mmCIF file of C-alpha atoms and ligand atoms in Angstrom:
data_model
loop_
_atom_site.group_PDB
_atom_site.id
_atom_site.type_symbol
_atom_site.label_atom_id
_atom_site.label_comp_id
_atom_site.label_asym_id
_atom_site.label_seq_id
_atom_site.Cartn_x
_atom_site.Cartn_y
_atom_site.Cartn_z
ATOM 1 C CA UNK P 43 0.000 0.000 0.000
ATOM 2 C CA UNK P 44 1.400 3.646 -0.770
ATOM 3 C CA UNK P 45 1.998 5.954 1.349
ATOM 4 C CA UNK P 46 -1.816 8.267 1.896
ATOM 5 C CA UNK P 47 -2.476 10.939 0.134
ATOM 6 C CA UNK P 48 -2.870 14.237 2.238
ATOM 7 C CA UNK P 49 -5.917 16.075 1.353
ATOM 8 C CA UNK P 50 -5.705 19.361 3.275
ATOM 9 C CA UNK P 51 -8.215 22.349 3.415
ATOM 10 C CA UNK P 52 -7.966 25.935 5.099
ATOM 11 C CA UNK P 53 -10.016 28.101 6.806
ATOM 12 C CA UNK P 54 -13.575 28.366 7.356
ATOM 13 C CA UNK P 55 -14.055 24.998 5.247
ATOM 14 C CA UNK P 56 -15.489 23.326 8.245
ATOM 15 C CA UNK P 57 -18.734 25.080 7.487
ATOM 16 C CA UNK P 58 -19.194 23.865 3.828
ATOM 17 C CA UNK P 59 -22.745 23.228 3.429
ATOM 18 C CA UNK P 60 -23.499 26.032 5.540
ATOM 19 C CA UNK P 61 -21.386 28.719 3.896
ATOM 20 C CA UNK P 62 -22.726 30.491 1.098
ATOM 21 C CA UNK P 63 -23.557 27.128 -0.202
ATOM 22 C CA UNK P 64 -24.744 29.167 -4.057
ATOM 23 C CA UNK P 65 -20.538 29.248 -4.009
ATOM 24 C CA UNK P 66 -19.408 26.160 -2.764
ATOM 25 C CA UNK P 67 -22.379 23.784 -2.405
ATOM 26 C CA UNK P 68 -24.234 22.082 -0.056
ATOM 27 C CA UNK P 69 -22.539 19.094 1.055
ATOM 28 C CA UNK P 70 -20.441 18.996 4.300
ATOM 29 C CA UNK P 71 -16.735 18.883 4.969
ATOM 30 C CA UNK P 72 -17.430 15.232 6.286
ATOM 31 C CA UNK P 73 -19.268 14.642 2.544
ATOM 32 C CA UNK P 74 -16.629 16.008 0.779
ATOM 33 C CA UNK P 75 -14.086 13.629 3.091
ATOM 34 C CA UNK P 76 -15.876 10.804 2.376
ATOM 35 C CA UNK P 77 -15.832 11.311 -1.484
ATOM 36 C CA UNK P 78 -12.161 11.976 -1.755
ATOM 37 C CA UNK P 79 -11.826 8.548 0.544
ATOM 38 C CA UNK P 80 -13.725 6.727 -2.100
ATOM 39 C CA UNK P 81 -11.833 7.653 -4.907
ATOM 40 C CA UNK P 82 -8.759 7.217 -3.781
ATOM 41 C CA UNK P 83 -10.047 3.804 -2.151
ATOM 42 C CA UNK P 84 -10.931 3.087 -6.095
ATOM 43 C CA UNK P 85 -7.639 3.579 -7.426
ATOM 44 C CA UNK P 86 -5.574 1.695 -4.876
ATOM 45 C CA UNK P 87 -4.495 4.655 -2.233
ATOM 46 C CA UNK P 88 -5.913 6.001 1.231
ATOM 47 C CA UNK P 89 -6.127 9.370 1.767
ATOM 48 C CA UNK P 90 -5.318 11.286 5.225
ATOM 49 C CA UNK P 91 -7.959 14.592 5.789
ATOM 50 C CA UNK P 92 -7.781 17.234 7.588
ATOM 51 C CA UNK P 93 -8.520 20.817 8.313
ATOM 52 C CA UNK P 94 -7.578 23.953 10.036
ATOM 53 C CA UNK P 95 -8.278 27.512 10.454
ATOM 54 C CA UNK P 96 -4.822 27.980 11.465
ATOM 55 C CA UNK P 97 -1.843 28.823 9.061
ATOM 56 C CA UNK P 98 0.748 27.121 11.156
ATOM 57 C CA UNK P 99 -0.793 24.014 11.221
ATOM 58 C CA UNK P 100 -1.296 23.617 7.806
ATOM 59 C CA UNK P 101 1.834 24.405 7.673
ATOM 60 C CA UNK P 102 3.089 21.480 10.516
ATOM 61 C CA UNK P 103 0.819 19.125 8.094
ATOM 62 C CA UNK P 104 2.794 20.275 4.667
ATOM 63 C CA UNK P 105 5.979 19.279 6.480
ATOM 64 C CA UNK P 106 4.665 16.411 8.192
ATOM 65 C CA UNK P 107 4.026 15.348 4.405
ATOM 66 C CA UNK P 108 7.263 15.178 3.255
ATOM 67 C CA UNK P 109 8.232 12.026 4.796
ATOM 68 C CA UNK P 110 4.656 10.660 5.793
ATOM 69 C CA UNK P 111 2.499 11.225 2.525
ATOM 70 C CA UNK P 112 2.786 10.271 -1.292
ATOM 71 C CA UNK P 113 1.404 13.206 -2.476
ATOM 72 C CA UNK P 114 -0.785 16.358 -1.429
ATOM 73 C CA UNK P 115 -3.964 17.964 -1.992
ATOM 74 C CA UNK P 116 -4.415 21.194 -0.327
ATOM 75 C CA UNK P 117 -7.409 23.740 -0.396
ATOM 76 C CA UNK P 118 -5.518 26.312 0.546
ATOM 77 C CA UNK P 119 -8.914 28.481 0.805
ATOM 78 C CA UNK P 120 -7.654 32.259 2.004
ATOM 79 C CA UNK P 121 -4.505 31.403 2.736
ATOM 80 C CA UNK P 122 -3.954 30.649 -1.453
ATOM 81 C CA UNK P 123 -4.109 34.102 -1.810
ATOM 82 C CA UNK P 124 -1.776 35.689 1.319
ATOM 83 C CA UNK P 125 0.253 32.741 2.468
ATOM 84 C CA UNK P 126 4.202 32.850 1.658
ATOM 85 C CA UNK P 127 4.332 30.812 4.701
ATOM 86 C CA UNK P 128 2.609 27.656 3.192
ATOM 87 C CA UNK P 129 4.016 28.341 -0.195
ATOM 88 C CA UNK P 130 7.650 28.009 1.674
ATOM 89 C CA UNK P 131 6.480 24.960 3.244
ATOM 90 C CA UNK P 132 5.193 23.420 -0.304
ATOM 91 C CA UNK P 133 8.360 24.724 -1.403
ATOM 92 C CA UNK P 134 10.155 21.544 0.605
ATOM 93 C CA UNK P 135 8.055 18.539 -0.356
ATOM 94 C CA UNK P 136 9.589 16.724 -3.293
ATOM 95 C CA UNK P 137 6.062 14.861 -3.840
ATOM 96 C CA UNK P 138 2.832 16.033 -5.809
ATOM 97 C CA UNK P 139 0.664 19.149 -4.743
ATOM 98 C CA UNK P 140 -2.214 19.404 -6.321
ATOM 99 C CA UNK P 141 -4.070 22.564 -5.376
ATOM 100 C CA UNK P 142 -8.212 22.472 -5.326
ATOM 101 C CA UNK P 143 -10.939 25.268 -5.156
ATOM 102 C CA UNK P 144 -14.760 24.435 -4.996
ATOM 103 C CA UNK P 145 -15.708 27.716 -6.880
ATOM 104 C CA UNK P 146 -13.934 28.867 -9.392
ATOM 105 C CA UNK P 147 -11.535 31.414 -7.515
ATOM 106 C CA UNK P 148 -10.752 32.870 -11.723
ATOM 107 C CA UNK P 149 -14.059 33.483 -12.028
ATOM 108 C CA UNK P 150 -14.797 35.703 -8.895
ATOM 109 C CA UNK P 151 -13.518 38.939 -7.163
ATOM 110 C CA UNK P 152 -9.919 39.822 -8.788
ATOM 111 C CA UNK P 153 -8.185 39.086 -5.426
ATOM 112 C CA UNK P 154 -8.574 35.389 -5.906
ATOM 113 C CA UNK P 155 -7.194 35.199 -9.242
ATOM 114 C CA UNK P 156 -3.644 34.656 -7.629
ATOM 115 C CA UNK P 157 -2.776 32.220 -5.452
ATOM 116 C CA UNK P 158 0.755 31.379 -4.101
ATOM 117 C CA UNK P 159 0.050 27.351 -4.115
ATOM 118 C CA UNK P 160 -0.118 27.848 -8.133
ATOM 119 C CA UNK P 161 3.625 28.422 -8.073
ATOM 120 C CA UNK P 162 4.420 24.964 -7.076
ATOM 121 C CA UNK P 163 1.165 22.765 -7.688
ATOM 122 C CA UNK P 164 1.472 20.441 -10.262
ATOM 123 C CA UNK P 165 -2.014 21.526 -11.334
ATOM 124 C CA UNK P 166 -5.030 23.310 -9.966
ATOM 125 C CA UNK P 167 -8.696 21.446 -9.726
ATOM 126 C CA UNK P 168 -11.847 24.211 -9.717
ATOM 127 C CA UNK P 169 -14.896 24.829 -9.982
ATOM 128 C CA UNK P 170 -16.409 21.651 -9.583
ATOM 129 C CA UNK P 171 -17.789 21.893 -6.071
ATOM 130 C CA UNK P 172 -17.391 18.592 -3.779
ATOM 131 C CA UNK P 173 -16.267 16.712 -7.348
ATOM 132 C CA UNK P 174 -12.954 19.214 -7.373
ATOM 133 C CA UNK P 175 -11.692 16.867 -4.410
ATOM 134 C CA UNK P 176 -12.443 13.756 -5.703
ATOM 135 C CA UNK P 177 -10.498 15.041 -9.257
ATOM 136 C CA UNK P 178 -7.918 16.240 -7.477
ATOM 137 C CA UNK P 179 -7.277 12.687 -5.935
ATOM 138 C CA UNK P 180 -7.294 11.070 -8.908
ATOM 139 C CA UNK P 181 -4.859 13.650 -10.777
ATOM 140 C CA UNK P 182 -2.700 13.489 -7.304
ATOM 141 C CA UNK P 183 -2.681 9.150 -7.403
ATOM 142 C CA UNK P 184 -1.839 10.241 -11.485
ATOM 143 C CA UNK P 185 1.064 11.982 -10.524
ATOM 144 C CA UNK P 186 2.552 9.198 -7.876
ATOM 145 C CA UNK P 187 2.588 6.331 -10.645
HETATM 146 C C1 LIG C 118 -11.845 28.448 -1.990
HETATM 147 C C2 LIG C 118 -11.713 29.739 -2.810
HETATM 148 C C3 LIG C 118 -10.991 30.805 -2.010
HETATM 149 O O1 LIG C 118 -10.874 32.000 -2.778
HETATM 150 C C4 LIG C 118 -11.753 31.110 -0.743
HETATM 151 O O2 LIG C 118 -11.026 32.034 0.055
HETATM 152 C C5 LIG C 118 -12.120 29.893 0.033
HETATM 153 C C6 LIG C 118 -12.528 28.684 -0.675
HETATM 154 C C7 LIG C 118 -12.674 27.382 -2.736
HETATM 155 O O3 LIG C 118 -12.615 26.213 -2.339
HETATM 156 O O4 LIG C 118 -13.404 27.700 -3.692
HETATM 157 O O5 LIG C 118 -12.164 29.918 1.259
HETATM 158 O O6 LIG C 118 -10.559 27.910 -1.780
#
C-alpha cells in the first residue's frame, strides 16, 4: 500500500454546506471527506484529511508530508491568496501538490485570481464543487505512478 495521500483544506471549510452554499455547495466537509476517501479507495491509495483555520498548522501538516504522505492535496482556501508561509512549506516537499478550489476562484472577485500554491502545484482542480476533491485525488494518485 502507498503511502496516503494528504488532502488538506484551510479556513472556514469546516462550514461547507453552511457557507454560502450558491458558491461552494451544499454538502459537508465530512461529505466532501468521504468522497475523496472513495476515490482514492478506487484507485488503490488512502487518503489522510484534515482541516484547520490555522496557518501554522497547515503548515506542521505540509511538512509532516514530506516524509509521511505520497502526495498532497491542499485547499488552501484564504490562505492561497496571502500565504508565503505555506508556499515556503510546499516549497520543501519533493512529492505532488495538487491545489483544489470548490468555486472557481478565476471566475470571482480579482483578489482570488492569484494564489501562491499555483507556483508549485502540479495543477489546480476548480470549480467543480465537492467533485474538485475527488479530481484532485485522482490527478494526485496520477502523478505518484
Ligand atoms: C476556496 C476559494 C478561495 O478563494 C476562498 O477564500 C475559500 C474557498 C474554494 O474552495 O473555492 O475559502 O478555496
Amino acid at each position: 500500500m502507498p503511502k496516503p495521500i494528504y488532502v488538506l483544506s484551510g479556513p472556514t471549510l469546516y462550514l461547507l454546506g453552511t457557507r454560502v452554499p450558491e458558491i461552494y455547495g451544499r454538502e459537508t466537509l465530512e461529505d466532501v471527506h468521504r468522497l475523496a476517501e472513495a476515490r482514492a479507495k478506487s484507485l488503490g491509495y488512502q487518503v489522510v484529511c484534515r482541516q484547520s483555520n490555522h496557518e501554522g498548522e497547515l503548515v506542521d501538516w505540509i511538512q509532516e508530508a514530506r516524509e509521511g504522505a505520497c502526495a498532497v492535496v491542499l485547499n488552501p482556501a484564504g490562505y492561497g491568496h496571502t500565504s508565503i508561509a505555506i508556499l515556503d512549506a510546499l516549497k520543501t516537499l519533493s512529492i505532488p501538490v495538487v491545489e483544489c478550489h470548490l468555486s472557481n476562484p478565476a471566475a470571482r472577485e480579482a483578489f482570488r485570481r492569484r494564489t501562491y500554491v499555483s507556483l508549485v502545484a502540479a495543477g489546480v482542480v476548480s470549480g467543480f464543487g465537492a467533485r474538485s476533491y475527488e479530481l484532485a485525488v485522482e490527478a494526485a494518485a496520477g502523478l505518484t505512478r
